[in-house]
Amino acid sequence: MKFAEMIWLVPVLPLIGFLINGLGRKYISKSVAGFIGCASVFASFLLVVGMFFQYQSAEHHEAYVQTLFDWIKVGNLSIPVAFQVDALSLIMMLIVTGVGFLIHVYSVGYMHDDGGFQRFMAYLNLFIFFMLLLVSGANFPMLFIGWEGVGLCSYLLIGFWFQNQNFNAAAKKAFIVNRIGDLGFLLGMLLLFNHFGTLNFLELEKFAPFLKGDKTIMYITLLLFIGAIGKSAQIPLFVWLPDAMAGPTPVSALIHAATMVTAGVYLVVRSNFLFTASPETMMVIGTTGLLTALFAATIGIFQNDIKKILAYSTVSQLGYLFMALGIGAFTGSMFHLTTHAFFKALLFLGAGSVIHGMGGEQDIRKMGGLKKFMPVTYWVMLIATLAISGIFPFSGFFSKDEILAYAYQENKIFWVLAVLGSLMTSFYMFRMFFLTFHGTFRGTHDQEHHLHESPKVMTIPLMVLAFLSLAGGILNIPHVFGGHESLHHFLSPVYAKAAELPELHLPHSTELFLMFGVMSLIGVMIFLAYRYYVVKKNIPVEEGTELPVLQKVIYNKYYIDEIYDSSVVKTLISTSTFFFKSIENFLIDNFSVITGKVAIGAGKQLRKIQTGKIGTYVFVFVVSVVVILLVNFYS
Amino acid sequence: MLTASLLLIPMLFIALILFMNEKQARMIALTGTLVNLAVNIVMIAQFKIQADAQFLVSEPWVKSLGISFDLGVDGISMMMLLLTNFLMPIIIISTFNREIKSIKGYLALLLLTQAAFVGVFVALDMFVFYIFWEMTLIPMYLISLYWGKENRIPVTYKFFLYTLAGSLVMLVGIIYVYIKSPDQNFSINTFYHAHEFLSQSEQHWVFLALFVGFAIKVPLFPVHGWLPDTHTEAPTQGTLLLAGIMLKMGIYGLIRWVLPVVPLGVLHYQNLVIFLSVCGIIYASCIAIVQKDLKRLIAFSSIGHLGLTVAGLFALNIQGAQGAVIQAVNHGITSIGLFFVVDIVYDRMHTRDLNKLGGIAHKSHNFAILFMIMLLGSVSLPATNGFVGEFLLFVGLYQYSAAFTAFAGLGIILGAVYMLRAYQKVMLGEATEATSHFKDVNWSEKLVLIPLAGIVFWIGVYPKYFLDIAEPALNKILSIYTQAQ
């Protein structure tokens, strides 16, 4: 049996789950809905695991494409519904179904008391369906179906509690900002089709040897990258992601941390043969990523909402991924994408567990000392925080250091700034961790009374993710530690057609020195955080306290939202109002009124001819006949 | 024979309706439209995928003037017939469970409109086409005038005069071609050879004459002034006929009676037409953002969508043309759905003011879902019908001009802005005093919206069935341009 031939089932199973839960939401119980939701994703996961092992054991690691039917076929435009199984889609599908399954299970506990439970499970399944289309589609339009589909699910889930108009606004903002990126993607796709006459990945790859020096490639890749900027929340389109935290916490973990937001990275890696052919675009990607990483990290330091901190941390880590892509560290980026999926999902779910225990409270100033109330959550969060900080031997250590090593080799300025960013990351992550779990409890008495560890259905997924965050580094242990860089070898067929990618050739001593040098600096940051927040028991100031100017600006996210509001949104509204009031209502409406008046006036004048007197009619008749006869006679 | 029966069945049922009582009338009208749909399905079963017209009817009519009653169906006509005959039963069902005065006359007029629409889409003689074209106006006029809202009288005049003015200009163009034609007739063959006997400058102005007539019907910016008002004042079924089918006559007319007739005129004005269309997309979409009345909002969104349709069509390649045909159908489906959503809201709340609505989704889950599906089709989310149409239009337009495409593409962002705003204002948020008693969709409303939703996904997921129907005929129409290249 070849599992790859069942690739179509992988997205279809969650779709079936969605249909059952969606259509039957009034007739099936919560436990059945939860079971269907989880089981459909787990079944897909098993199929993908089967495919993975068969792919691994095969002699030739060739991409397998399964074409189902023609979707759009007009003239020379031919877009089949087709799936592609190769190293890249396999690893993405494993993350999506694997982490996705764990989050589904967790959601059964987290959302259990919500009246819209069935609807929630249905949306989650729909999301998995679109996400799987995104990562397994064999051409750009298929990818785009998934791309916009996950955007829809993101919209539906951010606004899941739709009584709250603030949440609805956040959902709308996410969809619209993403659409801006999607327009770039769409135009990139159109240019691609115009240039090559096809949109299928494997057919496009055949052009790879002829791409060097082709200026069009720069435009194509820049346009596609606009799409990535939107979906993966990079500068300047990152503003939707922090607001997206309005959604239930499992949503933040699944969509806004582990899977959907990495779609931009996937897009670049998937079309690596295009991107690597344009050094200009690569430079843009690297710079955008680096700036985003730093920018978001500074905001993260001053936030007090546990989910907002994680949101900015996600933006920042995504920036890292793009910086890695920009300098050509494709494997490093994919590696960090994978470990990030583990530990960031864990961080969000852990935060969800905290929020669950705190009865909905998200402000870390009101937490503290939760260690003794929620021991499991405490330990898994500690693992995740160590992993994201990049402490040996947690997974983040390996993936982050691979990126840093490449940065050191390729561009020293990038390296310095990236190290700076990772220092900030470890500081604000431990700030959050210490404020939440150490010290004394600062919430209300009611909350303290209510505090409890989350149920097993939530803590078991946490433990699995904690294991992955701890051990995920195994995937790609570098030669320094006697490893074989398995992920690198696994993914190498994916970049077979790319223009030259840099190989890491630092001496082992340098590599080790960098790794542990950076790690000791991180250690210093953790110590500083410990001293400041645990020993000295500093608590961030209350809301409304006057802050120093710089801190105030950063706390308010550099006023980016306000700037966008007063520039883009205001301009749009005033233009629209101008069109409506001045052109439509004044010019266009009056045009027809004037026409009408002319017609009425003409009618009034013409009416005078119809006197109703027989004499007049006979007179006109006779004159006309005479005129006609005369005209005929002389012509 | 089948072609003629599509015309005659509605007439027959009009006669039947007049003999029935009010209760039976709706069922009779529904039966009539269903019979027509059945005949249409028989036709599609016998339909051969080819460029030339089939199911021909040819009867000499006014011999002295070279007018012949020629009917026939090619792929483009077939798409329009399917749209018409699929939507008509739905439009009839939309009258169920609604109080409508003088229902018999109302239904008879609806069926009369159907017959006229069919005539427009199957006529293969320019004169016959023109007769049917004008014939659609009469029932529409009466429907708006007698069943419309408070402000109906001036608005109906405006509608009538606008379209009549367009038609008259068009008639002048038609007659000019007729006079210049060597064998003095109105047959499609003569018109399709007009480029052989009309000089370049003649083609330019004949193009203008014909184009104005069709552009008003589409409607294209800046001659769209009649549409928002007419939609707002017309009764629901008038709106549905208008948005669902009548506007498509404009697109159809451009494909059938302009592109192949005056190619030099088309090429000369191509840039201007596309420019105006793209302006219209941005203009109408922006206006939709600041509307307070849900029905007006959707009316303006129509102008935007149809602007893109014309822009893609005038790119003069197969992707653009296919996009135009499929998008004409899509727009019929989605806009009918959305306008019926408005009807449902108005039926219960007696207001369409966005600021007075909200929270409807709490109790009315099915309604919320069906509205959402129509919305997704309208914002052209992939896997819905709208995406297939817009993607093809973009592919077509891009081959003409990347810059125009980029501007036209702003429409997909603006579309999301106004549609999501509308959905949020109507459906989401806390339920108000009034909306907390909102009744979910009843059986007849489901019968309207569920088939529409089905088509939204059918065309979205497997458009090939429909694309195949029209492709050869469109290739034939475009051949005059593709050969020149």
Tab-separated table of C-alpha atoms in Angstrom, chain A residues 25-26 69-77 79 141 144-145 148 152 155-156 162-163 165 168-169 172 175-176 179-180 183 186-187 189-191 193-194 199 572-573 576-577 579-580 583-584 588-589 591-592, chain B residues 158 162 224-225 283 286-287 289-291 300 318-319 322 361-362 365-366 369 372 376 379-382 387 391-392 394-395 398-399 405 409 412-414 416-417 420 424 428-430 460-464 471:
chain	number	residue	atom	x	y	z
A	25	ARG	CA	-24.108	20.958	15.506
A	26	LYS	CA	-27.605	20.992	16.975
A	69	PHE	CA	-9.291	16.863	-11.744
A	70	ASP	CA	-9.017	20.106	-13.666
A	71	TRP	CA	-10.118	22.998	-11.543
A	72	ILE	CA	-9.822	25.956	-13.899
A	73	LYS	CA	-8.887	25.266	-17.486
A	74	VAL	CA	-9.298	28.110	-19.932
A	75	GLY	CA	-7.117	28.585	-22.969
A	76	ASN	CA	-3.508	28.048	-21.946
A	77	LEU	CA	-4.356	28.477	-18.274
A	79	ILE	CA	-4.922	24.641	-12.922
A	141	PRO	CA	-3.579	28.585	-6.903
A	144	PHE	CA	-3.785	30.256	-2.521
A	145	ILE	CA	-7.064	28.429	-1.771
A	148	GLU	CA	-7.226	32.584	1.898
A	152	LEU	CA	-11.289	32.972	6.691
A	155	TYR	CA	-11.499	35.568	10.932
A	156	LEU	CA	-14.191	33.200	12.152
A	162	PHE	CA	-19.179	37.551	18.378
A	163	GLN	CA	-21.194	39.315	21.073
A	165	GLN	CA	-17.750	44.051	18.939
A	168	ASN	CA	-15.333	41.367	15.780
A	169	ALA	CA	-13.272	44.405	14.923
A	172	LYS	CA	-12.216	42.072	10.573
A	175	PHE	CA	-8.998	39.559	7.407
A	176	ILE	CA	-8.556	42.919	5.734
A	179	ARG	CA	-6.218	40.691	2.082
A	180	ILE	CA	-3.734	43.477	1.418
A	183	LEU	CA	-3.416	41.096	-3.377
A	186	LEU	CA	-2.357	37.326	-6.428
A	187	LEU	CA	-0.476	39.816	-8.585
A	189	MET	CA	0.851	34.735	-9.303
A	190	LEU	CA	-0.520	36.562	-12.349
A	191	LEU	CA	2.928	37.813	-13.299
A	193	PHE	CA	1.670	32.894	-15.146
A	194	ASN	CA	2.269	35.603	-17.704
A	199	LEU	CA	1.586	27.797	-12.085
A	572	LEU	CA	-10.156	55.793	2.823
A	573	ILE	CA	-13.192	57.060	4.671
A	576	SER	CA	-15.292	57.382	0.046
A	577	THR	CA	-17.356	60.148	1.557
A	579	PHE	CA	-17.093	60.066	-3.865
A	580	PHE	CA	-20.481	59.555	-2.282
A	583	ILE	CA	-19.661	62.976	-7.074
A	584	GLU	CA	-22.440	60.436	-6.737
A	588	ILE	CA	-24.270	61.792	-11.161
A	589	ASP	CA	-27.649	62.179	-9.521
A	591	PHE	CA	-27.117	64.617	-14.281
A	592	SER	CA	-30.189	62.469	-14.509
B	158	LYS	CA	-35.246	57.713	-13.970
B	162	TYR	CA	-31.885	56.085	-18.561
B	224	HIS	CA	-24.774	53.806	-13.372
B	225	GLY	CA	-26.836	56.559	-11.742
B	283	TYR	CA	-15.376	54.321	-7.025
B	286	CYS	CA	-15.479	53.094	-1.860
B	287	ILE	CA	-19.051	54.338	-1.884
B	289	ILE	CA	-18.031	51.447	2.430
B	290	VAL	CA	-19.928	54.519	3.617
B	291	GLN	CA	-23.477	53.291	2.965
B	300	PHE	CA	-22.950	49.696	-5.148
B	318	ILE	CA	-10.133	33.925	-23.682
B	319	GLN	CA	-9.447	34.056	-19.951
B	322	GLN	CA	-14.572	33.262	-19.864
B	361	ALA	CA	-26.641	35.742	14.506
B	362	HIS	CA	-27.460	34.828	18.113
B	365	HIS	CA	-27.889	30.324	12.996
B	366	ASN	CA	-28.990	29.075	9.607
B	369	ILE	CA	-24.460	30.708	7.759
B	372	MET	CA	-21.935	34.189	5.258
B	376	LEU	CA	-17.841	34.722	0.757
B	379	VAL	CA	-15.680	38.735	-1.652
B	380	SER	CA	-14.483	35.947	-3.977
B	381	LEU	CA	-12.941	33.644	-1.465
B	382	PRO	CA	-11.224	30.732	-3.226
B	387	PHE	CA	-12.983	33.476	-7.010
B	391	PHE	CA	-9.301	35.020	-11.011
B	392	LEU	CA	-10.032	34.503	-14.705
B	394	PHE	CA	-7.586	39.123	-13.435
B	395	VAL	CA	-5.611	36.686	-15.563
B	398	TYR	CA	-3.216	41.205	-16.563
B	399	GLN	CA	-2.317	40.234	-20.090
B	405	THR	CA	-4.944	44.897	-12.783
B	409	GLY	CA	-7.237	44.353	-7.443
B	412	ILE	CA	-10.831	42.691	-3.502
B	413	ILE	CA	-9.530	44.539	-0.459
B	414	LEU	CA	-12.341	47.102	-0.496
B	416	ALA	CA	-13.724	42.693	2.178
B	417	VAL	CA	-13.946	46.045	3.942
B	420	LEU	CA	-17.386	42.436	6.571
B	424	GLN	CA	-20.676	42.827	11.521
B	428	LEU	CA	-22.789	40.309	15.087
B	429	GLY	CA	-22.568	42.051	18.408
B	430	GLU	CA	-25.081	41.939	21.252
B	460	GLY	CA	-16.225	27.370	-6.943
B	461	VAL	CA	-14.994	23.799	-6.796
B	462	TYR	CA	-15.811	22.359	-10.203
B	463	PRO	CA	-16.282	25.242	-12.637
B	464	LYS	CA	-15.045	23.131	-15.536
B	471	GLU	CA	-15.367	28.198	-24.386
